[in-house]
Tab-separated table of C-alpha atoms in Angstrom:
chain	number	residue	atom	x	y	z
W	12	UNK	CA	-19.932	6.040	-4.689
W	13	UNK	CA	-20.862	7.716	-1.393
W	14	UNK	CA	-18.033	8.172	1.097
W	15	UNK	CA	-19.710	6.089	3.813
W	16	UNK	CA	-20.152	3.263	1.301
W	17	UNK	CA	-16.416	3.426	0.532
W	18	UNK	CA	-15.630	3.105	4.247
W	19	UNK	CA	-17.771	-0.010	4.658
W	20	UNK	CA	-16.574	-1.641	1.417
W	21	UNK	CA	-12.907	-1.152	2.216
W	22	UNK	CA	-11.219	-4.412	3.131
W	23	UNK	CA	-7.763	-5.858	2.833
W	24	UNK	CA	-7.595	-7.960	-0.336
W	25	UNK	CA	-5.692	-11.225	0.059
W	26	UNK	CA	-5.910	-12.416	-3.547
W	27	UNK	CA	-5.799	-10.480	-6.806
W	28	UNK	CA	-6.539	-11.155	-10.449
W	29	UNK	CA	-3.512	-11.015	-12.759
W	30	UNK	CA	-5.146	-8.275	-14.895
W	31	UNK	CA	-3.363	-4.938	-14.606
W	32	UNK	CA	-5.397	-1.988	-13.360
W	33	UNK	CA	-6.407	0.725	-15.813
W	34	UNK	CA	-4.035	3.650	-16.231
W	35	UNK	CA	-6.905	6.073	-15.570
W	36	UNK	CA	-7.600	4.333	-12.236
W	37	UNK	CA	-3.923	4.434	-11.296
W	38	UNK	CA	-3.860	8.155	-12.022
W	39	UNK	CA	-6.900	8.725	-9.785
W	40	UNK	CA	-5.157	6.810	-6.998
W	41	UNK	CA	-1.992	8.884	-7.425
W	42	UNK	CA	-4.077	12.073	-7.471
W	43	UNK	CA	-5.655	10.997	-4.163
W	44	UNK	CA	-2.147	10.572	-2.751
W	45	UNK	CA	-1.404	14.194	-3.587
W	46	UNK	CA	-4.268	15.391	-1.365
W	47	UNK	CA	-2.979	13.680	1.794
W	48	UNK	CA	-2.043	15.846	4.756
W	49	UNK	CA	1.701	15.936	5.382
W	50	UNK	CA	3.250	17.340	8.546
W	51	UNK	CA	4.283	20.954	7.978
W	52	UNK	CA	3.544	20.497	4.263
W	53	UNK	CA	6.576	18.201	4.135
W	54	UNK	CA	6.169	17.067	0.532
W	55	UNK	CA	9.891	17.328	-0.274
W	56	UNK	CA	10.840	14.303	1.851
W	57	UNK	CA	8.134	11.907	0.600
W	58	UNK	CA	8.408	9.908	-2.633
W	59	UNK	CA	6.097	7.498	-4.486
W	60	UNK	CA	7.333	4.649	-6.686
W	61	UNK	CA	4.844	2.648	-8.772
W	62	UNK	CA	5.969	-0.822	-9.868
W	63	UNK	CA	3.960	-2.666	-12.515
W	64	UNK	CA	6.752	-4.393	-14.450
W	65	UNK	CA	6.067	-8.153	-14.070
W	66	UNK	CA	9.755	-9.111	-14.057
W	67	UNK	CA	10.619	-6.623	-11.342
W	68	UNK	CA	7.500	-7.554	-9.345
W	69	UNK	CA	8.527	-11.220	-9.480
W	70	UNK	CA	11.958	-10.389	-8.093
W	71	UNK	CA	10.483	-8.179	-5.355
W	72	UNK	CA	8.115	-11.013	-4.377
W	73	UNK	CA	11.017	-13.493	-4.187
W	74	UNK	CA	13.031	-11.199	-1.913
W	75	UNK	CA	10.152	-10.286	0.398
W	76	UNK	CA	8.537	-13.686	0.936
W	77	UNK	CA	7.567	-14.262	4.543
W	78	UNK	CA	6.506	-17.260	6.568
W	79	UNK	CA	2.795	-17.437	7.322
W	80	UNK	CA	1.979	-17.504	11.025
W	81	UNK	CA	-1.023	-19.685	10.213
W	82	UNK	CA	0.522	-22.302	7.899
W	83	UNK	CA	4.279	-22.020	8.410
W	84	UNK	CA	4.697	-21.807	4.621
W	85	UNK	CA	6.350	-19.058	2.601
W	86	UNK	CA	3.918	-16.715	0.885
W	87	UNK	CA	3.835	-13.592	-1.264
W	88	UNK	CA	3.156	-10.644	1.066
W	89	UNK	CA	1.781	-8.690	-1.913
W	90	UNK	CA	-0.831	-11.406	-2.600
W	91	UNK	CA	-0.231	-11.417	-6.357
W	92	UNK	CA	-1.266	-7.786	-6.878
W	93	UNK	CA	-0.258	-6.479	-10.323
W	94	UNK	CA	0.530	-2.973	-9.001
W	95	UNK	CA	2.606	-2.130	-5.961
W	96	UNK	CA	3.090	1.443	-4.842
W	97	UNK	CA	6.050	2.091	-2.548
W	98	UNK	CA	6.231	5.110	-0.251
W	99	UNK	CA	9.672	6.342	0.715
W	100	UNK	CA	11.037	9.197	2.760
W	101	UNK	CA	14.326	10.927	3.359
W	102	UNK	CA	15.679	12.945	6.251
W	103	UNK	CA	13.806	10.880	8.837
W	104	UNK	CA	13.181	13.079	11.837
W	105	UNK	CA	13.750	12.135	15.460
W	106	UNK	CA	10.006	11.705	15.985
W	107	UNK	CA	9.635	9.722	12.719
W	108	UNK	CA	6.653	11.823	11.593
W	109	UNK	CA	7.429	10.581	8.086
W	110	UNK	CA	5.733	7.268	8.948
W	111	UNK	CA	2.542	9.181	9.775
W	112	UNK	CA	2.853	11.134	6.515
W	113	UNK	CA	3.177	7.924	4.524
W	114	UNK	CA	0.224	6.409	6.418
W	115	UNK	CA	-1.952	9.382	5.434
W	116	UNK	CA	-0.904	9.055	1.780
W	117	UNK	CA	-1.626	5.336	1.743
W	118	UNK	CA	-5.032	5.754	3.398
W	119	UNK	CA	-6.063	8.260	0.720
W	120	UNK	CA	-4.951	5.814	-1.988
W	121	UNK	CA	-6.788	2.912	-0.291
W	122	UNK	CA	-10.032	4.881	-0.145
W	123	UNK	CA	-9.733	5.937	-3.798
W	124	UNK	CA	-8.963	2.346	-4.843
W	125	UNK	CA	-12.063	1.171	-2.971
W	126	UNK	CA	-14.194	3.822	-4.684
W	127	UNK	CA	-12.935	2.343	-7.985
W	128	UNK	CA	-13.874	-1.210	-6.840
W	129	UNK	CA	-10.215	-2.158	-6.592
W	130	UNK	CA	-8.742	-4.214	-3.793
W	131	UNK	CA	-5.798	-3.014	-1.747
W	132	UNK	CA	-3.443	-4.213	0.965
W	133	UNK	CA	-1.301	-2.006	3.212
W	134	UNK	CA	2.202	-3.523	3.274
W	135	UNK	CA	4.797	-2.948	5.943
W	136	UNK	CA	6.340	-5.968	7.690
W	137	UNK	CA	8.228	-7.554	4.794
W	138	UNK	CA	9.854	-4.354	3.556
W	139	UNK	CA	13.014	-4.699	5.663
W	140	UNK	CA	14.129	-7.477	3.327
W	141	UNK	CA	13.607	-5.177	0.353
W	142	UNK	CA	15.384	-2.208	1.961
W	143	UNK	CA	18.450	-4.419	2.452
W	144	UNK	CA	18.563	-5.389	-1.235
W	145	UNK	CA	20.548	-2.537	-2.827
W	146	UNK	CA	20.331	-4.076	-6.314
W	147	UNK	CA	16.523	-4.079	-6.277
W	148	UNK	CA	16.303	-0.601	-4.752
W	149	UNK	CA	18.426	0.650	-7.657
W	150	UNK	CA	16.229	-1.164	-10.212
W	151	UNK	CA	13.188	0.497	-8.635
W	152	UNK	CA	14.805	3.915	-9.147
W	153	UNK	CA	14.266	4.891	-5.518
W	154	UNK	CA	16.062	8.237	-5.179
W	155	UNK	CA	19.341	8.188	-3.244
W	156	UNK	CA	18.946	8.797	0.496
W	157	UNK	CA	15.293	7.648	0.464
W	158	UNK	CA	14.145	4.697	2.559
W	159	UNK	CA	11.045	2.629	1.767
W	160	UNK	CA	8.666	2.985	4.712
W	161	UNK	CA	5.478	1.327	3.469
W	162	UNK	CA	3.797	-0.010	0.368
W	163	UNK	CA	0.358	-0.573	-1.086
W	164	UNK	CA	-0.675	-3.541	-3.220
W	165	UNK	CA	-3.525	-2.735	-5.607
W	166	UNK	CA	-5.495	-4.748	-8.126
W	167	UNK	CA	-8.789	-6.331	-9.029
W	168	UNK	CA	-9.711	-8.630	-6.138
W	169	UNK	CA	-10.650	-12.213	-6.985
W	170	UNK	CA	-13.844	-11.776	-4.970
W	171	UNK	CA	-15.947	-8.609	-5.184
W	172	UNK	CA	-15.772	-6.050	-2.398
W	173	UNK	CA	-18.556	-6.711	0.110
W	174	UNK	CA	-20.086	-4.276	2.521
W	175	UNK	CA	-19.267	-5.076	6.108
W	176	UNK	CA	-21.442	-4.300	9.069
W	177	UNK	CA	-20.638	-1.382	11.320
W	178	UNK	CA	-18.777	-2.591	14.406
W	179	UNK	CA	-17.321	-0.665	17.288
W	180	UNK	CA	-13.924	-2.379	17.426
W	181	UNK	CA	-11.850	0.416	18.913
W	182	UNK	CA	-12.610	1.479	22.431
W	183	UNK	CA	-13.711	5.093	22.839
W	184	UNK	CA	-13.406	7.194	25.955
W	185	UNK	CA	-15.690	10.247	26.075
W	186	UNK	CA	-15.184	12.870	28.704
């Protein structure tokens, strides 16, 4: 798939099939993570945790449920995705560059997932509830001193990825 095609196919998936992604696809996504730029080559403070165990995923979903702004109902912020990849960091710096590092890693994984015709959703807002649940953090084998900063839900979307039209959404100032 051409890179520009990946960019225009990439969308946030809001509903996933229950089928687990292929191990070979997961490995390609994790390989893409390894190519992300990290500030000052800071790969020692970033950690990736892949969760595919249905029992653990169910518990994570229960803990992280949020209220929809649209409906007022509780919903699964991971949208039923069968794979969730958590990005954690340790030794958070004063400028919190670790959040930018994690964002770069996730973007690489999102683009690779799209190239594989997989859906993805960048997760952030609900993770405070998970960070506060020491029991679940231990079950996820997050290394001591690491804090979950972001996550990525990945799976086969219930509707195929569709190319979107090019739009200039972000204002640009040229000097």
